[in-house]
PDB file of C-alpha atoms in Angstrom:
ATOM      1  CA  SER A  21      -0.185  -0.036  -0.023  1.00 48.00           C
ATOM      2  CA  ARG A  22       0.998   3.526  -0.453  1.00 47.00           C
ATOM      3  CA  VAL A  23       1.404   4.119   3.503  1.00 44.00           C
ATOM      4  CA  ALA A  24       3.553   1.236   3.779  1.00 46.00           C
ATOM      5  CA  ALA A  25       5.874   2.360   0.889  1.00 48.00           C
ATOM      6  CA  GLU A  26       5.746   5.953   2.675  1.00 48.00           C
ATOM      7  CA  VAL A  27       6.832   4.158   6.047  1.00 45.00           C
ATOM      8  CA  ALA A  28       9.541   1.856   4.388  1.00 48.00           C
ATOM      9  CA  GLU A  29      11.166   5.060   2.595  1.00 50.00           C
ATOM     10  CA  ALA A  30      11.315   7.141   5.741  1.00 48.00           C
ATOM     11  CA  SER A  31      12.548   4.180   7.754  1.00 48.00           C
ATOM     12  CA  ALA A  32      15.562   3.847   5.160  1.00 52.00           C
ATOM     13  CA  ALA A  33      17.056   6.990   6.467  1.00 55.00           C
ATOM     14  CA  GLN A  34      16.849   6.129   9.985  1.00 68.00           C
ATOM     15  CA  ARG A  35      19.651   5.282  12.394  1.00 77.00           C
ATOM     16  CA  HIS A  36      19.374   3.874  15.821  1.00 85.00           C
ATOM     17  CA  ALA A  37      21.509   5.267  18.665  1.00 87.00           C
ATOM     18  CA  GLU A  38      22.827   1.916  19.430  1.00 92.00           C
ATOM     19  CA  ILE A  39      24.182   1.627  15.852  1.00 91.00           C
ATOM     20  CA  HIS A  40      25.357   5.262  15.954  1.00 88.00           C
ATOM     21  CA  CYS A  41      27.395   4.531  19.043  1.00 90.00           C
ATOM     22  CA  LEU A  42      29.063   1.642  17.348  1.00 93.00           C
ATOM     23  CA  LEU A  43      29.919   3.298  14.400  1.00 91.00           C
ATOM     24  CA  GLN A  44      31.836   6.069  16.370  1.00 88.00           C
ATOM     25  CA  LEU A  45      34.118   3.587  17.656  1.00 92.00           C
ATOM     26  CA  PRO A  46      37.805   3.826  16.048  1.00 92.00           C
ATOM     27  CA  ARG A  47      37.513  -0.065  15.531  1.00 94.00           C
ATOM     28  CA  LEU A  48      34.379  -2.207  16.078  1.00 94.00           C
ATOM     29  CA  GLU A  49      36.474  -5.088  18.008  1.00 95.00           C
ATOM     30  CA  GLN A  50      36.594  -2.311  20.804  1.00 96.00           C
ATOM     31  CA  ALA A  51      33.062  -2.998  21.584  1.00 96.00           C
ATOM     32  CA  VAL A  52      33.844  -6.109  23.313  1.00 97.00           C
ATOM     33  CA  GLY A  53      33.226  -6.368  26.865  1.00 97.00           C
ATOM     34  CA  THR A  54      31.785  -2.623  26.659  1.00 96.00           C
ATOM     35  CA  GLU A  55      28.624  -1.558  28.190  1.00 95.00           C
ATOM     36  CA  MET A  56      26.431   0.897  26.565  1.00 94.00           C
ATOM     37  CA  LEU A  57      23.796   3.490  27.891  1.00 93.00           C
ATOM     38  CA  VAL A  58      20.716   4.237  25.683  1.00 91.00           C
ATOM     39  CA  VAL A  59      18.487   7.032  26.477  1.00 90.00           C
ATOM     40  CA  GLU A  60      15.659   8.484  24.646  1.00 88.00           C
ATOM     41  CA  LEU A  61      14.315  12.079  25.333  1.00 88.00           C
ATOM     42  CA  ALA A  62      10.471  12.772  26.557  1.00 86.00           C
ATOM     43  CA  ASP A  63       8.322  14.117  24.062  1.00 83.00           C
ATOM     44  CA  ILE A  64       7.154  16.952  26.341  1.00 83.00           C
ATOM     45  CA  GLY A  65       9.054  18.453  29.104  1.00 80.00           C
ATOM     46  CA  PRO A  66      12.466  17.263  30.679  1.00 84.00           C
ATOM     47  CA  GLY A  67      12.653  13.362  31.007  1.00 87.00           C
ATOM     48  CA  LEU A  68      13.560  10.126  29.508  1.00 91.00           C
ATOM     49  CA  ARG A  69      11.388   7.666  28.125  1.00 90.00           C
ATOM     50  CA  TRP A  70      11.544   3.819  27.721  1.00 91.00           C
ATOM     51  CA  ALA A  71      14.946   3.291  25.604  1.00 91.00           C
ATOM     52  CA  GLU A  72      15.373  -0.515  25.461  1.00 91.00           C
ATOM     53  CA  PRO A  73      17.643  -1.682  22.358  1.00 90.00           C
ATOM     54  CA  CYS A  74      15.309  -2.543  19.656  1.00 86.00           C
ATOM     55  CA  SER A  75      14.830  -5.990  18.635  1.00 83.00           C
ATOM     56  CA  ARG A  76      14.838  -4.788  14.952  1.00 81.00           C
ATOM     57  CA  GLY A  77      18.684  -5.684  14.552  1.00 87.00           C
ATOM     58  CA  CYS A  78      20.137  -3.452  17.030  1.00 91.00           C
ATOM     59  CA  MET A  79      20.101  -5.880  19.994  1.00 93.00           C
ATOM     60  CA  GLN A  80      21.481  -8.587  17.576  1.00 94.00           C
ATOM     61  CA  LEU A  81      24.366  -6.281  16.507  1.00 95.00           C
ATOM     62  CA  LEU A  82      25.369  -5.599  19.917  1.00 96.00           C
ATOM     63  CA  ILE A  83      25.524  -9.292  20.694  1.00 96.00           C
ATOM     64  CA  ARG A  84      27.526  -9.883  17.662  1.00 96.00           C
ATOM     65  CA  HIS A  85      30.264  -7.153  18.299  1.00 97.00           C
ATOM     66  CA  GLY A  86      30.509  -8.164  22.074  1.00 97.00           C
ATOM     67  CA  VAL A  87      28.751  -5.329  24.010  1.00 97.00           C
ATOM     68  CA  ALA A  88      28.308  -6.907  27.361  1.00 97.00           C
ATOM     69  CA  ALA A  89      25.467  -4.769  28.780  1.00 96.00           C
ATOM     70  CA  ALA A  90      23.000  -2.658  27.592  1.00 94.00           C
ATOM     71  CA  ARG A  91      21.798  -0.116  30.184  1.00 94.00           C
ATOM     72  CA  PHE A  92      18.793   1.730  29.391  1.00 94.00           C
ATOM     73  CA  THR A  93      16.243   4.536  30.726  1.00 93.00           C
ATOM     74  CA  ASP A  94      12.880   3.329  31.895  1.00 92.00           C
ATOM     75  CA  GLY A  95      10.843   6.375  31.449  1.00 90.00           C
ATOM     76  CA  GLN A  96      10.340   6.552  35.191  1.00 90.00           C
ATOM     77  CA  GLY A  97      13.649   8.036  36.305  1.00 89.00           C
ATOM     78  CA  GLY A  98      15.411   4.807  36.631  1.00 92.00           C
ATOM     79  CA  LEU A  99      17.761   2.500  34.678  1.00 94.00           C
ATOM     80  CA  HIS A 100      17.486  -1.210  33.466  1.00 95.00           C
ATOM     81  CA  GLU A 101      20.374  -3.370  32.714  1.00 95.00           C
ATOM     82  CA  GLN A 102      20.430  -6.196  30.103  1.00 95.00           C
ATOM     83  CA  ARG A 103      23.353  -8.541  30.108  1.00 97.00           C
ATOM     84  CA  LEU A 104      24.254  -9.825  26.803  1.00 96.00           C
ATOM     85  CA  ARG A 105      26.227 -12.981  25.834  1.00 96.00           C
ATOM     86  CA  TYR A 106      28.922 -12.294  23.072  1.00 97.00           C
ATOM     87  CA  LYS A 107      28.002 -14.197  19.683  1.00 97.00           C
ATOM     88  CA  PRO A 108      30.460 -13.241  17.119  1.00 96.00           C
ATOM     89  CA  GLU A 109      29.229 -15.962  14.551  1.00 96.00           C
ATOM     90  CA  LEU A 110      25.404 -14.546  14.953  1.00 95.00           C
ATOM     91  CA  ASP A 111      24.075 -14.135  11.458  1.00 95.00           C
ATOM     92  CA  VAL A 112      22.182 -10.843  11.792  1.00 94.00           C
ATOM     93  CA  PRO A 113      20.730 -10.509   8.521  1.00 93.00           C
ATOM     94  CA  ALA A 114      19.250 -14.140   9.008  1.00 92.00           C
ATOM     95  CA  ALA A 115      17.855 -12.913  12.423  1.00 90.00           C
ATOM     96  CA  SER A 116      16.634  -9.872  11.100  1.00 89.00           C
ATOM     97  CA  TYR A 117      15.816  -8.261   7.725  1.00 88.00           C
ATOM     98  CA  ALA A 118      16.810 -11.431   5.534  1.00 90.00           C
ATOM     99  CA  GLY A 119      15.223 -14.143   7.515  1.00 88.00           C
ATOM    100  CA  THR A 120      11.404 -15.638   7.458  1.00 88.00           C
ATOM    101  CA  GLY A 121      10.015 -14.147  10.737  1.00 86.00           C
ATOM    102  CA  ARG A 122       8.315 -10.794  11.423  1.00 87.00           C
ATOM    103  CA  LEU A 123      11.179  -8.602  10.620  1.00 84.00           C
ATOM    104  CA  ARG A 124      11.643  -9.964   7.015  1.00 86.00           C
ATOM    105  CA  GLY A 125      12.455  -6.657   4.657  1.00 86.00           C
ATOM    106  CA  ASP A 126      12.609  -4.332   7.535  1.00 84.00           C
ATOM    107  CA  MET A 127      14.783  -1.520   6.233  1.00 84.00           C
ATOM    108  CA  ILE A 128      15.979  -0.414   9.518  1.00 85.00           C
ATOM    109  CA  SER A 129      17.690  -3.669  10.620  1.00 87.00           C
ATOM    110  CA  GLU A 130      19.323  -3.619   6.816  1.00 89.00           C
ATOM    111  CA  ARG A 131      20.403  -0.228   7.384  1.00 87.00           C
ATOM    112  CA  ALA A 132      22.087  -1.006  10.612  1.00 90.00           C
ATOM    113  CA  CYS A 133      23.877  -4.180   9.005  1.00 92.00           C
ATOM    114  CA  THR A 134      24.900  -2.025   6.059  1.00 90.00           C
ATOM    115  CA  ASP A 135      26.303   0.594   8.091  1.00 91.00           C
ATOM    116  CA  LEU A 136      28.239  -1.861  10.174  1.00 94.00           C
ATOM    117  CA  ASP A 137      29.692  -3.662   6.949  1.00 94.00           C
ATOM    118  CA  GLU A 138      30.947  -0.225   5.515  1.00 93.00           C
ATOM    119  CA  LYS A 139      32.493   0.347   9.046  1.00 94.00           C
ATOM    120  CA  LEU A 140      34.154  -3.036   8.858  1.00 95.00           C
ATOM    121  CA  GLN A 141      35.000  -2.600   5.429  1.00 96.00           C
ATOM    122  CA  ARG A 142      36.742   0.817   6.098  1.00 95.00           C
ATOM    123  CA  GLU A 143      38.660  -1.011   8.930  1.00 95.00           C
ATOM    124  CA  VAL A 144      39.825  -3.659   6.464  1.00 95.00           C
ATOM    125  CA  ASP A 145      41.050  -0.758   4.230  1.00 96.00           C
ATOM    126  CA  ARG A 146      42.800   0.790   6.783  1.00 94.00           C
ATOM    127  CA  ARG A 147      40.943   3.995   6.325  1.00 93.00           C
ATOM    128  CA  LEU A 148      39.704   6.081   9.293  1.00 89.00           C
ATOM    129  CA  PRO A 149      36.084   5.822  10.572  1.00 87.00           C
ATOM    130  CA  LYS A 150      33.523   8.274   9.617  1.00 86.00           C
ATOM    131  CA  THR A 151      33.500  11.223  11.787  1.00 84.00           C
ATOM    132  CA  LEU A 152      30.331  12.235  13.885  1.00 80.00           C
ATOM    133  CA  GLU A 153      29.633  14.723  11.256  1.00 84.00           C
ATOM    134  CA  GLU A 154      30.115  12.224   8.304  1.00 85.00           C
ATOM    135  CA  ILE A 155      27.674  10.127  10.006  1.00 80.00           C
ATOM    136  CA  VAL A 156      24.950  12.601  10.742  1.00 79.00           C
ATOM    137  CA  GLN A 157      25.646  14.040   7.366  1.00 82.00           C
ATOM    138  CA  SER A 158      25.076  10.561   5.590  1.00 79.00           C
ATOM    139  CA  GLY A 159      21.572  10.414   7.358  1.00 75.00           C
ATOM    140  CA  ALA A 160      20.732  13.929   6.462  1.00 77.00           C
ATOM    141  CA  VAL A 161      21.385  13.517   2.801  1.00 78.00           C
ATOM    142  CA  GLU A 162      19.325  10.364   2.516  1.00 74.00           C
ATOM    143  CA  ALA A 163      16.293  11.887   4.540  1.00 72.00           C
ATOM    144  CA  ALA A 164      16.639  15.008   2.294  1.00 76.00           C
ATOM    145  CA  ALA A 165      16.434  12.749  -0.920  1.00 74.00           C
ATOM    146  CA  LEU A 166      13.674  10.829   0.215  1.00 65.00           C
ATOM    147  CA  ARG A 167      11.562  14.133   0.953  1.00 69.00           C
ATOM    148  CA  ALA A 168      12.492  15.473  -2.543  1.00 73.00           C
ATOM    149  CA  ARG A 169      10.836  12.563  -3.982  1.00 68.00           C
ATOM    150  CA  ALA A 170       7.571  12.839  -1.670  1.00 58.00           C
ATOM    151  CA  PRO A 171       4.723  14.555  -2.955  1.00 54.00           C
ATOM    152  CA  LEU A 172       4.309  18.214  -1.373  1.00 51.00           C
ATOM    153  CA  ALA A 173       1.323  17.216   0.807  1.00 50.00           C
ATOM    154  CA  LEU A 174       3.689  14.526   2.590  1.00 50.00           C
ATOM    155  CA  ARG A 175       6.966  16.696   3.080  1.00 46.00           C
ATOM    156  CA  GLY A 176       7.958  17.370   6.359  1.00 51.00           C
ATOM    157  CA  ARG A 177       6.025  14.203   7.795  1.00 50.00           C
ATOM    158  CA  CYS A 178       8.515  11.466   9.100  1.00 50.00           C
ATOM    159  CA  LEU A 179       6.074   8.425   9.589  1.00 49.00           C
ATOM    160  CA  PRO A 180       2.120   8.229   9.216  1.00 49.00           C
ATOM    161  CA  LEU A 181       0.294   7.232  12.375  1.00 49.00           C
ATOM    162  CA  PRO A 182      -0.782   3.935  12.288  1.00 53.00           C
ATOM    163  CA  ARG A 183      -4.452   3.370  12.329  1.00 56.00           C
ATOM    164  CA  ARG A 184      -6.163   2.853  15.923  1.00 55.00           C
ATOM    165  CA  LYS A 185      -7.850  -0.273  16.730  1.00 54.00           C
ATOM    166  CA  ARG A 186     -11.295  -0.001  17.259  1.00 54.00           C
ATOM    167  CA  ARG A 187     -12.420  -0.999  20.882  1.00 50.00           C
ATOM    168  CA  ALA A 188     -16.155  -1.552  22.154  1.00 49.00           C
ATOM    169  CA  CYS A 189     -16.723   1.503  24.544  1.00 46.00           C
ATOM    170  CA  ASP A 190     -19.533   2.610  26.714  1.00 44.00           C
ATOM    171  CA  VAL A 191     -20.388   6.383  26.491  1.00 43.00           C
ATOM    172  CA  ASP A 192     -21.633   8.007  29.627  1.00 44.00           C
ATOM    173  CA  GLU A 193     -24.349  10.558  29.613  1.00 41.00           C
ATOM    174  CA  ALA A 194     -21.850  13.404  29.545  1.00 37.00           C
ATOM    175  CA  PRO A 195     -20.071  13.429  26.097  1.00 36.00           C
ATOM    176  CA  GLN A 196     -16.568  14.057  27.507  1.00 36.00           C
ATOM    177  CA  LEU A 197     -16.708  10.565  29.537  1.00 37.00           C
ATOM    178  CA  VAL A 198     -15.820   7.374  27.724  1.00 37.00           C
ATOM    179  CA  ALA A 199     -14.975   4.368  29.419  1.00 40.00           C
ATOM    180  CA  CYS A 200     -13.421   1.586  27.155  1.00 39.00           C
ATOM    181  CA  ARG A 201     -12.953  -2.185  27.832  1.00 38.00           C
TER     182      ARG A 201
END
């Protein structure tokens, strides 16, 4: 559908914080045994939201590259920690976008794998890793290209809101009171 295509194109320019963090390491092998803190800013006001590393390939890439623990904000002022077991042989594409499960064709996980494959190739070629500015700029260039292809009515919109599920509701006498089950 058209909405699914819009979501897929916008997702192609996304880069999750966990991957962004790995990309900034001088060498990916330096991730082995490290701990990572993932935070997500609240939409409104000062605060942090739930920020568990996603299962769309990010968690698998942290495991594959040896991050020992992922700490993340819980949205209530605290931190959670998830210990990770190093699995350098983990086939991340098969476990995410190239597999047969729910993530089949997922562009965010494919992008994460591509980014880290490019980083590994730079290491093999003895080239310096991309700078923070280069990483940010590459995402900005791709996002601008996607926006330029979108019709004017869609520009400035990152992702469409998913349709809400209809639920059986009892409406009280006063129109502003709605009790849903």
